[in-house]
Amino acid sequence: MEQVAVLAARAEREAAGRLAVDKRMTAEVATALIRDGDHVAIGGTLYSRTPMALVFALLRQRRRHLTVSRPLACYEIELFLSTGALDRVVTSWVGIGLPWGLAPIFRHYVERGEASYDEWSHLAMGLRYKAGAMGVPFLPSLTMLGSDLARTLDLQTVTCPYTGQQLAAVPALNPDVALIHAHRADMFGNVQVDGYRHMDADVAKAARKVIVSAERIVSPEEIAAQPAQTMLPHFAVDAVVAAPHGAYPHECYGLYGPDLEHFDAYVSAAKENGPAAGLRYVEENVDAHADFAGFVAAAGPDRLAALAAEARELMPR
Amino acid sequence: MSGVTAEELMAITASRLLADHKVVFAGVGMPLLASAVARRTRAPHLTIVLEGGIIGASLLPGKLPISTNEMRAAYGAQMLTDITDIFLYAQRGYFDYGFLGAAQVDMYGNINTSVIGSVERPRVRLPGSGGANDIISLCNEVLIVTQHEPRRFVPRVDFITSPGYLSGGDSRARAGLVCGKIGAVVTDLALLDFEPVSRRMRLRGLQAGVTVGQVRAQTGFDLLVGEEIEELRPPSAEELAIYRELRDGSATADTEGPVVAEPADAGDRVPAGPA
């Protein structure tokens, strides 16, 4: 069980200050905030709005003994495992997506006991982040009761003081660092997202440090023109990174679809060669480029244009 | 019925269990396709909810989402919100049906999508709950859809990812799961429910041409058999045409119905959580 430290996380936020300053930096500088052994929460879910530019910058640094949490985890988990960066994953589901079957590299590490998987229900992950975001040590819920998930995680129950009802006491999670990808942000860290928001607002507010990458860095005036689209205020964000196509090869709502051919190639290599394929993927797609923009450029303009057209076709008219 | 796949048979049988003017919480794959068929046939006012924060999904035939968190799943939606919000609607009691697949299901309707073998040193580490545990804990009625095989219908699941009636009787309620029921199990051979006192799985209907003996042979535990066994109607030509159009697409885009096909499980393919 994660140590619940919601008051410590609050004290850090109180002390950190709320400087409304230019927080723009490169992905490499921003992810240098992350230390060996940290708990890193990755925003988005599965292959949607994954902060891939930030994930790649972190992969490049070859940190050790990380814990990674996510609502639903995709193959980024396998890349951290293959490079020896990850000890533990905290999530409700690990896979690549239905057509690709089980995640082979994840299986390799977890079945050998070389990495651990704390499996929560999907709502429990949401409530863990939400409790962390609310500054309370747990939230009561009807999820996970009676299951072996609860038994394995030693999830405690709580009795309602008003009614006597028995409820799961889902513990708060305050990650050390949250990585979030958004559609727009200004230099101060006011962050806007279009479409579904996954668990990102709670993931960010729960975290001790928040790094946001954005498709576009916009003016404060552009933020203020659509204030209802703002998901996070500047004082909840510590670093802002410009990252066009920053979720590629995953999707970004309204802008580009997922690059399923890229997934196909990754999965067939992973099935054949296991962790060696994961390491090779990082060497070829992360290490071989000077920055994330180089990786995106390697996909080629035709591929990117097709993914953008696919997104446009699915938008409301 | 010749020419009908097990998947088509299960989806169409399940679609008939969904009433009009209800809300169904569906995962991608067969549950979504079954919900889509229901909307196109007897339940035009069925609202489909997906855990990616999507309410009122209205999908493009032939453009099946393979995740509940993607633009194809959100196409034509009435509302987009966040994931936790969706599950809290379930906890509040808004979702009439939840729809689940299963790698393993036992005689009390407990589902395993976590591990084959022990959790400490699994023989196969499956993806995990996703929203399955929440769906079976929080929705008003849960429908389980899976192929009927002894390796799936086991006396006791290796791991209770998603609690059905636990050890039977009132054990589900005693664990604090005071809402919801496991309404039915739909397979390529049969329709099953749970006997109201013991909460053991019970045969209620047979797919056309299937015998009680065949169902028993494919079930790894002692199955209760209801007093009256109905013979399920085979899929009609209309139902099959709708199903196949949703799955494969048609010349003209049609926003009336939802979508998605998960190919029948094979090898290491496992019904995922409703990811």
PDB file of C-alpha atoms in Angstrom, chain A residues 44-48 71-72 92-95 97-103 106-107 110-113 117-127 130 140-149 151-152 157 165-166 195-199 202 251-258 260 271 307 310-315 317, chain B residues 28-29 51-54 60 63 65-72 74-76 80-85 87-88 91 113-115 119-134 137-138 157-163 166 173-179 260 262-263 268-275:
ATOM      1  CA  GLY A  44      -4.437  10.636 -20.448  1.00  0.00           C
ATOM      2  CA  THR A  45      -5.500   7.035 -20.578  1.00  0.00           C
ATOM      3  CA  LEU A  46      -4.485   4.001 -22.620  1.00  0.00           C
ATOM      4  CA  TYR A  47      -3.659   5.516 -26.039  1.00  0.00           C
ATOM      5  CA  SER A  48      -5.479   8.810 -25.628  1.00  0.00           C
ATOM      6  CA  PRO A  71      -5.911   5.139 -15.169  1.00  0.00           C
ATOM      7  CA  LEU A  72      -5.259   2.484 -17.857  1.00  0.00           C
ATOM      8  CA  SER A  92      -6.380  -0.858 -13.253  1.00  0.00           C
ATOM      9  CA  TRP A  93      -5.453  -2.354 -16.621  1.00  0.00           C
ATOM     10  CA  VAL A  94      -2.313  -2.885 -18.661  1.00  0.00           C
ATOM     11  CA  GLY A  95      -2.536  -3.694 -22.335  1.00  0.00           C
ATOM     12  CA  GLY A  97      -5.652  -2.358 -26.918  1.00  0.00           C
ATOM     13  CA  LEU A  98      -8.057  -5.169 -27.723  1.00  0.00           C
ATOM     14  CA  PRO A  99      -6.715  -6.248 -31.125  1.00  0.00           C
ATOM     15  CA  TRP A 100      -3.176  -6.731 -29.842  1.00  0.00           C
ATOM     16  CA  GLY A 101      -3.861  -9.141 -26.991  1.00  0.00           C
ATOM     17  CA  LEU A 102      -1.808  -9.271 -23.822  1.00  0.00           C
ATOM     18  CA  ALA A 103       1.182  -6.975 -23.356  1.00  0.00           C
ATOM     19  CA  PHE A 106       4.682  -6.428 -19.139  1.00  0.00           C
ATOM     20  CA  ARG A 107       3.924 -10.143 -18.754  1.00  0.00           C
ATOM     21  CA  VAL A 110       5.427  -9.312 -13.776  1.00  0.00           C
ATOM     22  CA  GLU A 111       5.240 -13.085 -14.226  1.00  0.00           C
ATOM     23  CA  ARG A 112       8.898 -13.375 -13.178  1.00  0.00           C
ATOM     24  CA  GLY A 113       8.345 -11.193 -10.145  1.00  0.00           C
ATOM     25  CA  TYR A 117       1.571  -4.510 -10.454  1.00  0.00           C
ATOM     26  CA  ASP A 118      -0.765  -2.950  -7.894  1.00  0.00           C
ATOM     27  CA  GLU A 119      -4.110  -3.605  -9.540  1.00  0.00           C
ATOM     28  CA  TRP A 120      -6.941  -1.308  -8.460  1.00  0.00           C
ATOM     29  CA  SER A 121     -10.350  -0.929 -10.052  1.00  0.00           C
ATOM     30  CA  HIS A 122     -10.689   1.896 -12.547  1.00  0.00           C
ATOM     31  CA  LEU A 123     -12.942   3.941 -10.253  1.00  0.00           C
ATOM     32  CA  ALA A 124     -10.584   3.281  -7.350  1.00  0.00           C
ATOM     33  CA  MET A 125      -7.741   4.824  -9.380  1.00  0.00           C
ATOM     34  CA  GLY A 126      -9.997   7.809 -10.033  1.00  0.00           C
ATOM     35  CA  LEU A 127     -10.909   8.131  -6.364  1.00  0.00           C
ATOM     36  CA  LYS A 130      -9.497  12.603  -6.462  1.00  0.00           C
ATOM     37  CA  PRO A 140     -15.625   6.128   0.706  1.00  0.00           C
ATOM     38  CA  SER A 141     -16.985   4.043  -2.163  1.00  0.00           C
ATOM     39  CA  LEU A 142     -18.863   0.872  -3.056  1.00  0.00           C
ATOM     40  CA  THR A 143     -16.095  -0.231  -5.416  1.00  0.00           C
ATOM     41  CA  MET A 144     -13.763  -3.215  -4.876  1.00  0.00           C
ATOM     42  CA  LEU A 145     -15.659  -4.631  -1.877  1.00  0.00           C
ATOM     43  CA  GLY A 146     -15.514  -8.424  -1.544  1.00  0.00           C
ATOM     44  CA  SER A 147     -12.972  -8.802  -4.352  1.00  0.00           C
ATOM     45  CA  ASP A 148      -9.488 -10.268  -4.388  1.00  0.00           C
ATOM     46  CA  LEU A 149      -8.287  -6.863  -5.581  1.00  0.00           C
ATOM     47  CA  ARG A 151      -7.646  -8.521  -0.378  1.00  0.00           C
ATOM     48  CA  THR A 152      -4.375  -8.292  -2.310  1.00  0.00           C
ATOM     49  CA  THR A 157     -13.306  -0.569   4.884  1.00  0.00           C
ATOM     50  CA  GLN A 165     -23.136   1.326   6.019  1.00  0.00           C
ATOM     51  CA  GLN A 166     -19.888  -0.446   5.203  1.00  0.00           C
ATOM     52  CA  GLY A 195     -13.071  16.611 -25.453  1.00  0.00           C
ATOM     53  CA  TYR A 196     -12.974  14.034 -22.697  1.00  0.00           C
ATOM     54  CA  ARG A 197     -10.668  14.858 -19.830  1.00  0.00           C
ATOM     55  CA  HIS A 198      -9.820  11.352 -18.584  1.00  0.00           C
ATOM     56  CA  MET A 199      -8.649  11.797 -14.951  1.00  0.00           C
ATOM     57  CA  ASP A 202      -7.405  15.141 -10.451  1.00  0.00           C
ATOM     58  CA  GLU A 251      -4.374  10.232 -30.163  1.00  0.00           C
ATOM     59  CA  CYS A 252      -5.174  13.807 -29.233  1.00  0.00           C
ATOM     60  CA  TYR A 253      -8.897  14.596 -29.354  1.00  0.00           C
ATOM     61  CA  GLY A 254      -9.878  16.569 -32.422  1.00  0.00           C
ATOM     62  CA  LEU A 255      -6.292  16.895 -33.696  1.00  0.00           C
ATOM     63  CA  TYR A 256      -4.988  13.446 -34.640  1.00  0.00           C
ATOM     64  CA  GLY A 257      -5.981   9.800 -34.337  1.00  0.00           C
ATOM     65  CA  PRO A 258      -3.768   7.024 -32.965  1.00  0.00           C
ATOM     66  CA  LEU A 260      -2.280   2.007 -35.251  1.00  0.00           C
ATOM     67  CA  LYS A 271       5.919 -10.499 -29.153  1.00  0.00           C
ATOM     68  CA  LEU A 307      -4.145  10.990 -38.755  1.00  0.00           C
ATOM     69  CA  GLU A 310      -9.183  10.917 -39.394  1.00  0.00           C
ATOM     70  CA  ALA A 311      -9.669  13.126 -36.330  1.00  0.00           C
ATOM     71  CA  ARG A 312     -11.522  15.802 -38.293  1.00  0.00           C
ATOM     72  CA  GLU A 313     -13.925  13.221 -39.692  1.00  0.00           C
ATOM     73  CA  LEU A 314     -14.955  12.189 -36.176  1.00  0.00           C
ATOM     74  CA  MET A 315     -15.556  15.668 -34.785  1.00  0.00           C
ATOM     75  CA  ARG A 317     -20.282  19.255 -37.031  1.00  0.00           C
TER      76      ARG A 317
ATOM     77  CA  VAL B  28     -15.824  -2.248 -26.417  1.00  0.00           C
ATOM     78  CA  GLY B  29     -16.158  -5.509 -28.276  1.00  0.00           C
ATOM     79  CA  GLU B  51     -16.162   4.552 -19.430  1.00  0.00           C
ATOM     80  CA  GLY B  52     -13.926   6.936 -21.333  1.00  0.00           C
ATOM     81  CA  GLY B  53     -16.294   9.711 -20.253  1.00  0.00           C
ATOM     82  CA  ILE B  54     -18.755   9.198 -23.113  1.00  0.00           C
ATOM     83  CA  LEU B  60     -20.128   5.048 -37.165  1.00  0.00           C
ATOM     84  CA  LYS B  63     -15.513   2.466 -37.610  1.00  0.00           C
ATOM     85  CA  PRO B  65     -13.579   1.855 -31.479  1.00  0.00           C
ATOM     86  CA  ILE B  66     -11.118  -0.600 -29.990  1.00  0.00           C
ATOM     87  CA  SER B  67     -10.904   1.407 -26.787  1.00  0.00           C
ATOM     88  CA  THR B  68     -13.547   3.279 -24.796  1.00  0.00           C
ATOM     89  CA  ASN B  69     -11.086   6.168 -24.719  1.00  0.00           C
ATOM     90  CA  GLU B  70     -10.852   7.277 -28.312  1.00  0.00           C
ATOM     91  CA  MET B  71     -12.546   9.535 -30.830  1.00  0.00           C
ATOM     92  CA  ARG B  72     -14.399   6.732 -32.594  1.00  0.00           C
ATOM     93  CA  ALA B  74     -17.013   9.566 -28.768  1.00  0.00           C
ATOM     94  CA  TYR B  75     -18.512  10.049 -32.218  1.00  0.00           C
ATOM     95  CA  GLY B  76     -21.914  11.710 -32.006  1.00  0.00           C
ATOM     96  CA  LEU B  80     -18.163  14.087 -22.816  1.00  0.00           C
ATOM     97  CA  THR B  81     -16.952  14.121 -19.230  1.00  0.00           C
ATOM     98  CA  ASP B  82     -14.155  12.501 -17.241  1.00  0.00           C
ATOM     99  CA  ILE B  83     -13.733   8.846 -16.329  1.00  0.00           C
ATOM    100  CA  THR B  84     -14.355   9.116 -12.589  1.00  0.00           C
ATOM    101  CA  ASP B  85     -17.564  11.043 -13.248  1.00  0.00           C
ATOM    102  CA  PHE B  87     -18.319   5.625 -12.643  1.00  0.00           C
ATOM    103  CA  LEU B  88     -19.945   7.888 -10.083  1.00  0.00           C
ATOM    104  CA  GLN B  91     -22.581   4.393  -8.128  1.00  0.00           C
ATOM    105  CA  THR B 113      -9.621 -10.989 -15.648  1.00  0.00           C
ATOM    106  CA  SER B 114      -6.474 -10.613 -13.522  1.00  0.00           C
ATOM    107  CA  VAL B 115      -4.332 -13.755 -13.279  1.00  0.00           C
ATOM    108  CA  VAL B 119      -1.354 -13.423  -7.982  1.00  0.00           C
ATOM    109  CA  GLU B 120       2.166 -13.484  -6.522  1.00  0.00           C
ATOM    110  CA  ARG B 121       3.632 -15.595  -9.342  1.00  0.00           C
ATOM    111  CA  PRO B 122       0.999 -15.753 -12.090  1.00  0.00           C
ATOM    112  CA  ARG B 123       1.206 -18.268 -14.885  1.00  0.00           C
ATOM    113  CA  VAL B 124      -0.475 -15.645 -17.068  1.00  0.00           C
ATOM    114  CA  ARG B 125      -0.762 -12.031 -15.993  1.00  0.00           C
ATOM    115  CA  LEU B 126      -3.936 -10.725 -17.623  1.00  0.00           C
ATOM    116  CA  PRO B 127      -4.568  -6.975 -18.109  1.00  0.00           C
ATOM    117  CA  GLY B 128      -6.662  -6.549 -14.958  1.00  0.00           C
ATOM    118  CA  SER B 129      -9.973  -5.114 -13.912  1.00  0.00           C
ATOM    119  CA  GLY B 130     -10.189  -1.912 -15.861  1.00  0.00           C
ATOM    120  CA  GLY B 131     -13.741  -0.871 -15.052  1.00  0.00           C
ATOM    121  CA  ALA B 132     -15.063  -4.432 -14.716  1.00  0.00           C
ATOM    122  CA  ASN B 133     -14.944  -4.528 -10.918  1.00  0.00           C
ATOM    123  CA  ASP B 134     -16.751  -1.187 -10.757  1.00  0.00           C
ATOM    124  CA  SER B 137     -20.257  -3.574  -8.075  1.00  0.00           C
ATOM    125  CA  LEU B 138     -22.225  -0.495  -9.116  1.00  0.00           C
ATOM    126  CA  VAL B 157     -12.067 -18.500 -10.267  1.00  0.00           C
ATOM    127  CA  ASP B 158      -8.332 -18.203  -9.580  1.00  0.00           C
ATOM    128  CA  PHE B 159      -8.873 -14.589  -8.523  1.00  0.00           C
ATOM    129  CA  ILE B 160     -12.036 -12.563  -7.947  1.00  0.00           C
ATOM    130  CA  THR B 161     -11.408  -9.454 -10.035  1.00  0.00           C
ATOM    131  CA  SER B 162     -15.105  -8.668 -10.228  1.00  0.00           C
ATOM    132  CA  PRO B 163     -17.401  -9.970  -7.499  1.00  0.00           C
ATOM    133  CA  LEU B 166     -19.071 -14.366  -4.008  1.00  0.00           C
ATOM    134  CA  ALA B 173     -24.562  -8.129   0.451  1.00  0.00           C
ATOM    135  CA  ARG B 174     -22.555  -9.045   3.557  1.00  0.00           C
ATOM    136  CA  ALA B 175     -19.410  -7.845   1.807  1.00  0.00           C
ATOM    137  CA  GLY B 176     -21.039  -4.425   1.511  1.00  0.00           C
ATOM    138  CA  LEU B 177     -22.146  -4.848  -2.110  1.00  0.00           C
ATOM    139  CA  VAL B 178     -25.679  -3.724  -1.407  1.00  0.00           C
ATOM    140  CA  CYS B 179     -26.516  -2.678  -4.972  1.00  0.00           C
ATOM    141  CA  VAL B 260     -17.756  -2.557 -32.402  1.00  0.00           C
ATOM    142  CA  GLU B 262     -14.171  -7.991 -30.841  1.00  0.00           C
ATOM    143  CA  PRO B 263     -13.025 -11.089 -32.699  1.00  0.00           C
ATOM    144  CA  ASP B 268      -3.670 -15.464 -25.613  1.00  0.00           C
ATOM    145  CA  ARG B 269      -6.440 -13.073 -26.515  1.00  0.00           C
ATOM    146  CA  VAL B 270      -8.397 -12.443 -23.403  1.00  0.00           C
ATOM    147  CA  PRO B 271     -11.525 -10.418 -22.978  1.00  0.00           C
ATOM    148  CA  ALA B 272     -10.059  -7.256 -21.739  1.00  0.00           C
ATOM    149  CA  GLY B 273     -11.588  -5.153 -19.075  1.00  0.00           C
ATOM    150  CA  PRO B 274     -13.789  -2.578 -20.662  1.00  0.00           C
ATOM    151  CA  ALA B 275     -10.738  -0.646 -21.558  1.00  0.00           C
TER     152      ALA B 275
END
